[in-house]
Amino acid sequence: MTFRHERLPNGLEIVAEVTDDALSTSVGFFVKTGARDETDATWGVSHFLEHMVFKGTTELSADEINRRFDWMGASANAFTSEEDTVYHAAVLPAQQHEATALLAAMMRPALRAEDFATEKLVILEEIRMYDDQPPFGADERCRAAFFAEHPLGRSVLGTVESIESLPVEAMREYHVRRYAPGNIVLAATGAVDFTALVETARRYCGEWEALPPSARDTWRAGRGPTGDVRETIVRPAATLAYGVRMSAGPAGDDPERFAAKLLATVLGDDSGSRLYWALVDPGTAEQASCHHQDFRDAGLFATQLACEAGDAPALLDEVTGIYAEAARSGITAAELEQARNKLAGRVVLVGERPRRRLFSVGLEWARSGRYRSVADDLAIVEGLSLDDLHRVMDSWPLHGPAATVLAGPSAIPETSGAGDPQGAGGAEPV
């Protein structure tokens, strides 16, 4: 694999991880904007704009965009998160220019008022559907409770009220400001002709107007609540209870984040973890897992639980008890080795697929301006030690203060408080 980088005069960055013997090419535009870049008046605009990008340009209709992707045999899609909006396509190498040119054209959508009005109804329906399906918005309610007033607590979808009141003029202004070339990274992985990629970018993106850097919010997110915060959501149609618990963890700019992901694998991986053997394998819970998530300046451990409604309080106490026992007794060498094997395997599997590597390469560059190869990621995983995991548990106790939201068929009582009396507080590849 070879890493390449170029920057156009208008600020658009182009990066590629070139694998000569790959059989496919993945390309994507990574826009450095998301829910945390919105205000109360524009809440939900990043995700709404992602939909509008597929509604066409002044030269291309929505149907024409779909037909061109179909003609290429492309697998194309997009997503919006708290910090990024990404448009991507995986194609055969011969289609690299066509896919890049089409995605580039889409970055300058028409944003027609009639399309805006129609798509607004789609967004509102999506919000209502999300609220009606398990876990009934528990994840987003918990994130809001964890981050309190910080923009990271915003739902990516927005709310019914914020979307209904959003005017098309606000979206157009947001697009000009946030989709400036200096705020976008064009990334590609797999069988990439980098010289041709840069030429395509010059041709279709080179005339984009350069704007001063769009400063992201300077409000650094904190470490979450200083005491336990608990909320409940009642959905009479629910058959199970769904619990989400968030406690503080290392941020995306903290070297300890790698050990945090390994620790989450030991404690709460989907299989073979302490939560799995204690709750899922014996059939006590449908799901019990923990993962670490990091943002630019914040991080958290998220525990997810699904079980019979009447069991939820006791099982949440059991989860915090498992975390407290790990903090007291430590992680074993066997657990460390198993978790390292899991993460190393996932890193390699992701590395073998250009489409998956696109997100690793593009997101890392958009967030930090750094490139890490598969070998770099493997070296990080192999270099983690028991001391690293124990230091994370000391600094970021999972049994410590947390935000918890329970959603179920009826009001669920508070936890019994039988967790650790000394409490202070599916894994992903690194």
CSV table of C-alpha atoms in Angstrom, one decimal, residues 142-365:
chain,number,residue,atom,x,y,z
A,142,CYS,CA,-28.7,9.3,26.8
A,143,ARG,CA,-26.2,11.2,24.7
A,144,ALA,CA,-28.1,14.4,25.4
A,145,ALA,CA,-28.0,13.6,29.1
A,146,PHE,CA,-24.3,12.9,29.0
A,147,PHE,CA,-23.2,16.0,27.1
A,148,ALA,CA,-25.9,18.3,28.6
A,149,GLU,CA,-25.8,21.6,26.7
A,150,HIS,CA,-22.8,20.8,24.5
A,151,PRO,CA,-23.6,20.4,20.8
A,152,LEU,CA,-22.4,16.8,20.8
A,153,GLY,CA,-25.6,16.1,22.7
A,154,ARG,CA,-27.7,17.0,19.7
A,155,SER,CA,-29.6,14.3,17.7
A,156,VAL,CA,-28.1,14.1,14.2
A,157,LEU,CA,-31.7,13.9,12.8
A,158,GLY,CA,-32.8,17.1,14.6
A,159,THR,CA,-36.3,17.3,16.1
A,160,VAL,CA,-39.7,17.6,14.6
A,161,GLU,CA,-39.7,21.3,15.8
A,162,SER,CA,-36.3,22.2,14.5
A,163,ILE,CA,-36.9,20.6,11.1
A,164,GLU,CA,-40.3,22.1,10.7
A,165,SER,CA,-39.0,25.6,11.4
A,166,LEU,CA,-35.8,25.3,9.2
A,167,PRO,CA,-36.0,27.6,6.1
A,168,VAL,CA,-34.3,26.7,2.8
A,169,GLU,CA,-32.2,29.9,3.0
A,170,ALA,CA,-30.6,28.7,6.2
A,171,MET,CA,-29.6,25.4,4.5
A,172,ARG,CA,-28.1,27.3,1.5
A,173,GLU,CA,-26.1,29.5,3.8
A,174,TYR,CA,-24.9,26.5,5.8
A,175,HIS,CA,-23.9,24.7,2.6
A,176,VAL,CA,-21.8,27.6,1.3
A,177,ARG,CA,-20.0,27.9,4.7
A,178,ARG,CA,-19.5,24.2,5.5
A,179,TYR,CA,-19.0,22.8,2.1
A,180,ALA,CA,-16.1,25.1,1.2
A,181,PRO,CA,-13.2,23.2,-0.5
A,182,GLY,CA,-10.9,23.8,2.6
A,183,ASN,CA,-13.5,21.9,4.7
A,184,ILE,CA,-13.6,18.8,2.5
A,185,VAL,CA,-11.3,15.9,1.9
A,186,LEU,CA,-11.5,13.7,-1.2
A,187,ALA,CA,-10.3,10.3,-0.3
A,188,ALA,CA,-9.8,7.1,-2.3
A,189,THR,CA,-8.6,3.6,-1.6
A,190,GLY,CA,-7.9,0.4,-3.5
A,191,ALA,CA,-6.9,0.4,-7.1
A,192,VAL,CA,-6.4,4.1,-7.4
A,193,ASP,CA,-4.8,6.0,-10.3
A,194,PHE,CA,-3.7,8.9,-8.1
A,195,THR,CA,-2.5,11.1,-11.0
A,196,ALA,CA,-5.9,10.7,-12.7
A,197,LEU,CA,-7.7,11.3,-9.4
A,198,VAL,CA,-6.0,14.6,-8.9
A,199,GLU,CA,-6.7,15.6,-12.5
A,200,THR,CA,-10.4,14.8,-12.0
A,201,ALA,CA,-10.5,16.8,-8.9
A,202,ARG,CA,-8.8,19.8,-10.6
A,203,ARG,CA,-11.4,19.6,-13.4
A,204,TYR,CA,-14.5,19.3,-11.3
A,205,CYS,CA,-13.5,20.9,-8.0
A,206,GLY,CA,-10.8,23.4,-8.9
A,207,GLU,CA,-13.2,26.2,-9.5
A,208,TRP,CA,-14.9,25.9,-6.1
A,209,GLU,CA,-14.5,29.2,-4.3
A,210,ALA,CA,-12.0,29.2,-1.5
A,211,LEU,CA,-13.2,30.6,1.8
A,212,PRO,CA,-11.5,31.3,5.0
A,213,PRO,CA,-11.2,28.2,7.3
A,214,SER,CA,-14.5,27.6,9.0
A,215,ALA,CA,-13.7,27.3,12.6
A,216,ARG,CA,-15.4,24.5,14.4
A,217,ASP,CA,-16.9,25.1,17.8
A,218,THR,CA,-14.3,25.9,20.4
A,219,TRP,CA,-16.5,24.7,23.3
A,220,ARG,CA,-14.6,21.6,24.4
A,221,ALA,CA,-16.8,18.9,25.6
A,222,GLY,CA,-16.5,17.8,29.2
A,223,ARG,CA,-16.2,14.4,30.9
A,224,GLY,CA,-20.0,14.0,31.2
A,225,PRO,CA,-22.1,14.2,34.4
A,226,THR,CA,-20.4,14.4,37.8
A,227,GLY,CA,-23.2,12.3,39.3
A,228,ASP,CA,-25.5,9.6,38.0
A,229,VAL,CA,-28.3,10.9,35.7
A,230,ARG,CA,-31.2,8.6,34.9
A,231,GLU,CA,-34.2,9.0,32.6
A,232,THR,CA,-36.9,6.6,31.4
A,233,ILE,CA,-38.9,6.4,28.2
A,234,VAL,CA,-42.3,4.6,28.2
A,235,ARG,CA,-43.5,2.9,25.1
A,236,PRO,CA,-46.5,0.6,25.8
A,237,ALA,CA,-46.0,-1.4,22.6
A,238,ALA,CA,-42.4,-2.4,23.6
A,239,THR,CA,-41.9,-6.1,24.6
A,240,LEU,CA,-38.4,-5.6,26.1
A,241,ALA,CA,-36.6,-3.0,28.0
A,242,TYR,CA,-33.6,-1.2,26.4
A,243,GLY,CA,-31.0,0.4,28.5
A,244,VAL,CA,-28.2,2.7,27.4
A,245,ARG,CA,-25.5,3.8,29.9
A,246,MET,CA,-22.7,6.3,29.1
A,247,SER,CA,-19.7,7.0,31.2
A,248,ALA,CA,-16.6,9.1,30.4
A,249,GLY,CA,-13.7,7.8,28.3
A,250,PRO,CA,-10.6,9.1,26.5
A,251,ALA,CA,-11.2,11.6,23.6
A,252,GLY,CA,-10.1,11.3,20.0
A,253,ASP,CA,-7.0,13.4,20.7
A,254,ASP,CA,-6.0,11.2,23.7
A,255,PRO,CA,-3.4,8.4,23.1
A,256,GLU,CA,-5.3,6.3,25.7
A,257,ARG,CA,-8.2,5.9,23.3
A,258,PHE,CA,-6.6,2.8,21.8
A,259,ALA,CA,-6.4,1.1,25.2
A,260,ALA,CA,-10.0,2.1,25.8
A,261,LYS,CA,-11.2,0.2,22.8
A,262,LEU,CA,-9.2,-2.8,23.9
A,263,LEU,CA,-10.7,-2.5,27.4
A,264,ALA,CA,-14.2,-2.3,25.9
A,265,THR,CA,-13.5,-5.5,24.0
A,266,VAL,CA,-12.5,-7.3,27.1
A,267,LEU,CA,-15.5,-6.1,29.1
A,268,GLY,CA,-18.3,-5.9,26.6
A,269,ASP,CA,-17.6,-7.4,23.2
A,270,ASP,CA,-20.6,-9.0,21.5
A,271,SER,CA,-19.0,-12.4,22.2
A,272,GLY,CA,-16.6,-13.8,24.7
A,273,SER,CA,-16.5,-10.8,27.0
A,274,ARG,CA,-17.3,-10.5,30.7
A,275,LEU,CA,-20.8,-9.1,29.9
A,276,TYR,CA,-21.4,-11.8,27.4
A,277,TRP,CA,-20.5,-14.7,29.8
A,278,ALA,CA,-22.4,-13.1,32.7
A,279,LEU,CA,-25.6,-12.0,31.0
A,280,VAL,CA,-26.0,-13.1,27.4
A,281,ASP,CA,-24.7,-16.7,27.4
A,282,PRO,CA,-26.9,-17.8,30.3
A,283,GLY,CA,-29.9,-16.1,28.6
A,284,THR,CA,-30.4,-13.4,31.2
A,285,ALA,CA,-30.3,-10.6,28.7
A,286,GLU,CA,-30.9,-10.5,24.9
A,287,GLN,CA,-28.0,-8.1,24.5
A,288,ALA,CA,-25.3,-6.7,26.8
A,289,SER,CA,-22.3,-5.0,25.2
A,290,CYS,CA,-19.9,-2.1,25.7
A,291,HIS,CA,-18.0,0.0,23.2
A,292,HIS,CA,-15.8,3.0,23.3
A,293,GLN,CA,-16.6,6.0,21.1
A,294,ASP,CA,-14.4,9.0,20.6
A,295,PHE,CA,-15.0,12.5,19.2
A,296,ARG,CA,-12.4,15.2,18.5
A,297,ASP,CA,-12.4,16.4,22.1
A,298,ALA,CA,-14.5,13.9,24.0
A,299,GLY,CA,-15.0,10.2,24.5
A,300,LEU,CA,-17.3,7.8,26.2
A,301,PHE,CA,-18.0,4.2,27.1
A,302,ALA,CA,-21.5,3.2,25.9
A,303,THR,CA,-23.1,0.1,27.5
A,304,GLN,CA,-26.2,-1.3,25.7
A,305,LEU,CA,-28.6,-3.7,27.4
A,306,ALA,CA,-31.8,-5.4,26.1
A,307,CYS,CA,-33.8,-7.7,28.5
A,308,GLU,CA,-37.1,-8.4,30.1
A,309,ALA,CA,-38.5,-5.1,31.5
A,310,GLY,CA,-38.7,-6.4,35.1
A,311,ASP,CA,-35.1,-7.5,35.0
A,312,ALA,CA,-33.6,-4.2,33.8
A,313,PRO,CA,-32.8,-2.5,37.2
A,314,ALA,CA,-31.0,-5.5,38.6
A,315,LEU,CA,-29.1,-6.2,35.4
A,316,LEU,CA,-27.9,-2.6,35.2
A,317,ASP,CA,-26.6,-3.0,38.7
A,318,GLU,CA,-24.9,-6.3,37.7
A,319,VAL,CA,-23.2,-4.5,34.8
A,320,THR,CA,-21.8,-1.8,37.0
A,321,GLY,CA,-20.7,-4.5,39.5
A,322,ILE,CA,-18.8,-6.3,36.7
A,323,TYR,CA,-17.1,-3.0,35.8
A,324,ALA,CA,-16.2,-2.4,39.5
A,325,GLU,CA,-14.8,-5.9,39.9
A,326,ALA,CA,-12.6,-5.3,36.8
A,327,ALA,CA,-11.3,-2.1,38.4
A,328,ARG,CA,-10.5,-3.9,41.7
A,329,SER,CA,-9.1,-7.2,40.4
A,330,GLY,CA,-7.7,-6.1,37.0
A,331,ILE,CA,-7.7,-7.7,33.6
A,332,THR,CA,-6.0,-11.1,33.1
A,333,ALA,CA,-3.2,-11.8,30.6
A,334,ALA,CA,-5.5,-14.3,28.8
A,335,GLU,CA,-8.2,-11.7,28.4
A,336,LEU,CA,-5.7,-9.2,27.0
A,337,GLU,CA,-4.4,-11.7,24.5
A,338,GLN,CA,-7.9,-12.7,23.3
A,339,ALA,CA,-9.0,-9.1,22.9
A,340,ARG,CA,-5.8,-8.2,21.0
A,341,ASN,CA,-6.4,-11.1,18.7
A,342,LYS,CA,-9.9,-9.9,18.0
A,343,LEU,CA,-8.9,-6.3,17.3
A,344,ALA,CA,-6.0,-7.4,15.2
A,345,GLY,CA,-8.2,-9.7,13.1
A,346,ARG,CA,-10.7,-6.9,12.6
A,347,VAL,CA,-8.0,-4.4,11.5
A,348,VAL,CA,-6.8,-6.9,8.9
A,349,LEU,CA,-10.3,-7.8,7.7
A,350,VAL,CA,-11.1,-4.1,7.3
A,351,GLY,CA,-7.7,-3.6,5.6
A,352,GLU,CA,-8.5,-6.2,2.9
A,353,ARG,CA,-11.5,-4.3,1.6
A,354,PRO,CA,-11.0,-0.9,-0.1
A,355,ARG,CA,-14.5,0.1,0.8
A,356,ARG,CA,-14.0,-0.3,4.5
A,357,ARG,CA,-10.5,1.2,4.4
A,358,LEU,CA,-12.0,4.3,2.7
A,359,PHE,CA,-13.7,5.2,6.0
A,360,SER,CA,-10.6,4.6,8.1
A,361,VAL,CA,-8.3,6.7,5.9
A,362,GLY,CA,-10.8,9.4,5.1
A,363,LEU,CA,-12.2,10.0,8.6
A,364,GLU,CA,-8.7,9.9,10.2
A,365,TRP,CA,-7.4,12.5,7.7
